[in-house]
mmCIF file of C-alpha atoms in Angstrom:
data_model
loop_
_atom_site.group_PDB
_atom_site.id
_atom_site.type_symbol
_atom_site.label_atom_id
_atom_site.label_comp_id
_atom_site.label_asym_id
_atom_site.label_seq_id
_atom_site.Cartn_x
_atom_site.Cartn_y
_atom_site.Cartn_z
ATOM 1 C CA MET A 22 0.000 0.000 0.000
ATOM 2 C CA PHE A 23 2.797 2.432 0.946
ATOM 3 C CA PHE A 24 4.708 1.798 -2.292
ATOM 4 C CA THR A 25 1.556 2.269 -4.340
ATOM 5 C CA VAL A 26 0.990 5.691 -2.789
ATOM 6 C CA VAL A 27 4.644 6.679 -3.287
ATOM 7 C CA PHE A 28 4.514 5.524 -6.894
ATOM 8 C CA ALA A 29 1.280 7.452 -7.510
ATOM 9 C CA VAL A 30 2.788 10.618 -6.010
ATOM 10 C CA LEU A 31 5.949 10.281 -8.122
ATOM 11 C CA ALA A 32 3.923 9.574 -11.265
ATOM 12 C CA SER A 33 1.772 12.656 -10.614
ATOM 13 C CA LEU A 34 4.882 14.735 -10.021
ATOM 14 C CA VAL A 35 6.473 13.585 -13.278
ATOM 15 C CA PHE A 36 3.268 14.129 -15.221
ATOM 16 C CA GLY A 37 2.662 17.563 -13.702
ATOM 17 C CA THR A 38 6.197 18.893 -14.090
ATOM 18 C CA TYR A 39 7.246 17.339 -17.403
ATOM 19 C CA TRP A 40 4.386 16.053 -19.517
ATOM 20 C CA LEU A 41 1.687 18.606 -18.701
ATOM 21 C CA PRO A 42 3.787 21.675 -19.720
ATOM 22 C CA LYS A 43 4.973 19.792 -22.825
ATOM 23 C CA LEU A 44 1.368 19.045 -23.752
ATOM 24 C CA LEU A 45 0.286 22.646 -23.186
ATOM 25 C CA VAL A 46 3.110 24.027 -25.351
ATOM 26 C CA ALA A 47 2.294 21.532 -28.109
ATOM 27 C CA CYS A 48 -1.309 22.804 -28.190
ATOM 28 C CA LEU A 49 -0.336 26.468 -28.496
ATOM 29 C CA PRO A 50 -0.065 27.994 -31.966
ATOM 30 C CA THR A 51 3.361 29.053 -33.258
ATOM 31 C CA GLN A 52 3.925 32.767 -32.751
ATOM 32 C CA ASN A 53 4.504 34.817 -35.873
ATOM 33 C CA LEU A 54 7.243 37.196 -34.735
ATOM 34 C CA LYS A 55 6.938 39.390 -37.828
ATOM 35 C CA SER A 56 3.316 40.226 -37.103
ATOM 36 C CA LYS A 57 3.649 40.224 -33.312
ATOM 37 C CA TYR A 58 6.568 42.683 -33.199
ATOM 38 C CA GLY A 59 6.498 44.191 -36.680
ATOM 39 C CA ALA A 60 9.935 42.710 -37.202
ATOM 40 C CA GLU A 61 11.691 43.177 -40.513
ATOM 41 C CA TRP A 62 15.186 42.077 -39.408
ATOM 42 C CA ALA A 63 16.524 39.574 -36.899
ATOM 43 C CA ILE A 64 20.060 38.656 -35.898
ATOM 44 C CA VAL A 65 20.984 35.104 -34.942
ATOM 45 C CA THR A 66 24.391 34.240 -33.500
ATOM 46 C CA GLY A 67 25.643 30.701 -33.899
ATOM 47 C CA ALA A 68 23.472 30.438 -37.001
ATOM 48 C CA SER A 69 25.647 28.174 -39.131
ATOM 49 C CA SER A 70 24.355 24.937 -37.584
ATOM 50 C CA GLY A 71 22.127 23.367 -34.980
ATOM 51 C CA ILE A 72 19.642 25.476 -33.034
ATOM 52 C CA GLY A 73 20.915 28.720 -34.546
ATOM 53 C CA LYS A 74 20.387 27.456 -38.084
ATOM 54 C CA SER A 75 16.904 26.243 -37.158
ATOM 55 C CA LEU A 76 16.111 29.669 -35.697
ATOM 56 C CA ALA A 77 17.261 31.369 -38.893
ATOM 57 C CA ILE A 78 15.090 29.043 -40.988
ATOM 58 C CA LYS A 79 12.020 29.589 -38.779
ATOM 59 C CA LEU A 80 12.488 33.354 -38.961
ATOM 60 C CA ALA A 81 12.810 33.206 -42.737
ATOM 61 C CA GLN A 82 9.642 31.100 -42.931
ATOM 62 C CA GLN A 83 7.899 34.000 -41.156
ATOM 63 C CA ASP A 84 9.239 36.447 -43.789
ATOM 64 C CA VAL A 85 11.849 38.030 -41.514
ATOM 65 C CA ASN A 86 15.210 39.057 -43.015
ATOM 66 C CA VAL A 87 18.081 37.498 -41.077
ATOM 67 C CA VAL A 88 21.617 38.531 -40.151
ATOM 68 C CA VAL A 89 23.513 35.251 -39.839
ATOM 69 C CA VAL A 90 26.433 35.457 -37.393
ATOM 70 C CA ALA A 91 28.867 32.591 -36.852
ATOM 71 C CA ILE A 92 32.517 31.659 -37.020
ATOM 72 C CA ASP A 93 33.827 32.461 -40.495
ATOM 73 C CA ASP A 94 34.182 28.985 -41.989
ATOM 74 C CA GLU A 95 32.777 26.726 -44.708
ATOM 75 C CA LEU A 96 29.714 25.859 -42.600
ATOM 76 C CA LEU A 97 28.696 29.532 -42.474
ATOM 77 C CA GLU A 98 29.109 29.779 -46.259
ATOM 78 C CA LEU A 99 26.971 26.673 -46.832
ATOM 79 C CA THR A 100 24.221 27.823 -44.472
ATOM 80 C CA PHE A 101 24.178 31.307 -45.983
ATOM 81 C CA ALA A 102 23.942 29.876 -49.503
ATOM 82 C CA GLU A 103 21.188 27.488 -48.439
ATOM 83 C CA LEU A 104 19.123 30.292 -46.889
ATOM 84 C CA LYS A 105 19.522 32.526 -49.937
ATOM 85 C CA ALA A 106 18.547 29.713 -52.317
ATOM 86 C CA ARG A 107 15.564 28.596 -50.247
ATOM 87 C CA PHE A 108 14.142 32.047 -49.433
ATOM 88 C CA THR A 109 14.735 34.107 -52.567
ATOM 89 C CA ASP A 110 12.383 36.960 -51.580
ATOM 90 C CA LEU A 111 14.249 37.728 -48.344
ATOM 91 C CA LYS A 112 17.525 39.432 -47.550
ATOM 92 C CA PHE A 113 20.316 37.745 -45.638
ATOM 93 C CA ILE A 114 23.546 39.212 -44.329
ATOM 94 C CA LYS A 115 26.369 37.003 -43.124
ATOM 95 C CA ILE A 116 28.921 38.083 -40.575
ATOM 96 C CA GLY A 117 31.848 35.807 -39.872
ATOM 97 C CA VAL A 118 33.215 36.517 -36.412
ATOM 98 C CA ASP A 119 34.578 34.572 -33.471
ATOM 99 C CA LEU A 120 32.618 35.617 -30.370
ATOM 100 C CA SER A 121 35.469 34.560 -28.108
ATOM 101 C CA VAL A 122 37.788 37.207 -29.576
ATOM 102 C CA PRO A 123 37.444 40.778 -28.270
ATOM 103 C CA GLY A 124 36.256 43.266 -30.866
ATOM 104 C CA TYR A 125 33.676 41.042 -32.532
ATOM 105 C CA LEU A 126 30.867 43.437 -31.594
ATOM 106 C CA ASP A 127 32.504 46.282 -33.524
ATOM 107 C CA LYS A 128 32.362 44.239 -36.735
ATOM 108 C CA ILE A 129 28.705 43.304 -36.160
ATOM 109 C CA ALA A 130 27.815 46.942 -35.426
ATOM 110 C CA GLU A 131 29.612 48.139 -38.552
ATOM 111 C CA VAL A 132 27.858 45.683 -40.866
ATOM 112 C CA THR A 133 24.390 46.240 -39.366
ATOM 113 C CA LYS A 134 24.482 50.008 -38.812
ATOM 114 C CA LYS A 135 22.138 50.751 -41.740
ATOM 115 C CA ILE A 136 19.411 48.242 -40.833
ATOM 116 C CA ASP A 137 16.923 48.239 -37.959
ATOM 117 C CA ILE A 138 17.138 44.921 -36.122
ATOM 118 C CA GLN A 139 14.074 44.147 -34.007
ATOM 119 C CA LEU A 140 14.806 40.562 -32.944
ATOM 120 C CA VAL A 141 17.990 39.195 -31.378
ATOM 121 C CA PHE A 142 18.682 35.507 -30.839
ATOM 122 C CA ASN A 143 21.980 35.130 -29.020
ATOM 123 C CA ASN A 144 22.512 31.433 -29.586
ATOM 124 C CA ALA A 145 26.317 31.266 -29.718
ATOM 125 C CA GLY A 146 28.562 31.028 -26.769
ATOM 126 C CA PHE A 147 31.842 29.747 -25.522
ATOM 127 C CA MET A 148 33.177 28.408 -22.266
ATOM 128 C CA LEU A 149 36.095 29.787 -20.363
ATOM 129 C CA THR A 150 38.196 27.267 -18.499
ATOM 130 C CA GLY A 151 40.658 27.846 -15.731
ATOM 131 C CA PHE A 152 40.655 30.290 -12.852
ATOM 132 C CA PHE A 153 38.319 33.265 -13.268
ATOM 133 C CA ASP A 154 40.896 35.820 -12.098
ATOM 134 C CA LYS A 155 43.215 34.751 -14.938
ATOM 135 C CA GLN A 156 40.603 35.305 -17.660
ATOM 136 C CA TYR A 157 40.526 38.257 -20.036
ATOM 137 C CA VAL A 158 36.997 39.168 -18.886
ATOM 138 C CA PHE A 159 38.122 39.470 -15.274
ATOM 139 C CA ARG A 160 41.095 41.627 -16.178
ATOM 140 C CA TYR A 161 38.953 43.766 -18.489
ATOM 141 C CA LEU A 162 36.175 44.317 -15.939
ATOM 142 C CA PHE A 163 37.989 44.459 -12.622
ATOM 143 C CA VAL A 164 41.654 45.311 -13.198
ATOM 144 C CA GLN A 165 42.162 48.804 -14.572
#
């Protein structure tokens, strides 16, 4: 009897915290960001593959022009070419930068200064290893 009650409580907990929200989200309609925010341009970092590429495709499907930001390599070129070929009515801008190198934001700002970006998807990132006080970010922020 005790184990049955414990199992029922655990099953309810799993259903309520995992499956119920998943079911609710699946029933909701997809938001059209162009109509919701009046967005003409979006920027997606890490857009050459994975989640970032999927975000860029979804935005293009909603008729939003996309600035594709990723490390400047062959994968960025292929993704950019694929987007341009698939969505011929939209505009795409590619920016090849390494977000782990200081100064990347200056290049992004320079390329995008003439367009009005309404949506930002910061999908790229990197991980610092080692002691925090030895990192560039620490020295930049705290040591003058």
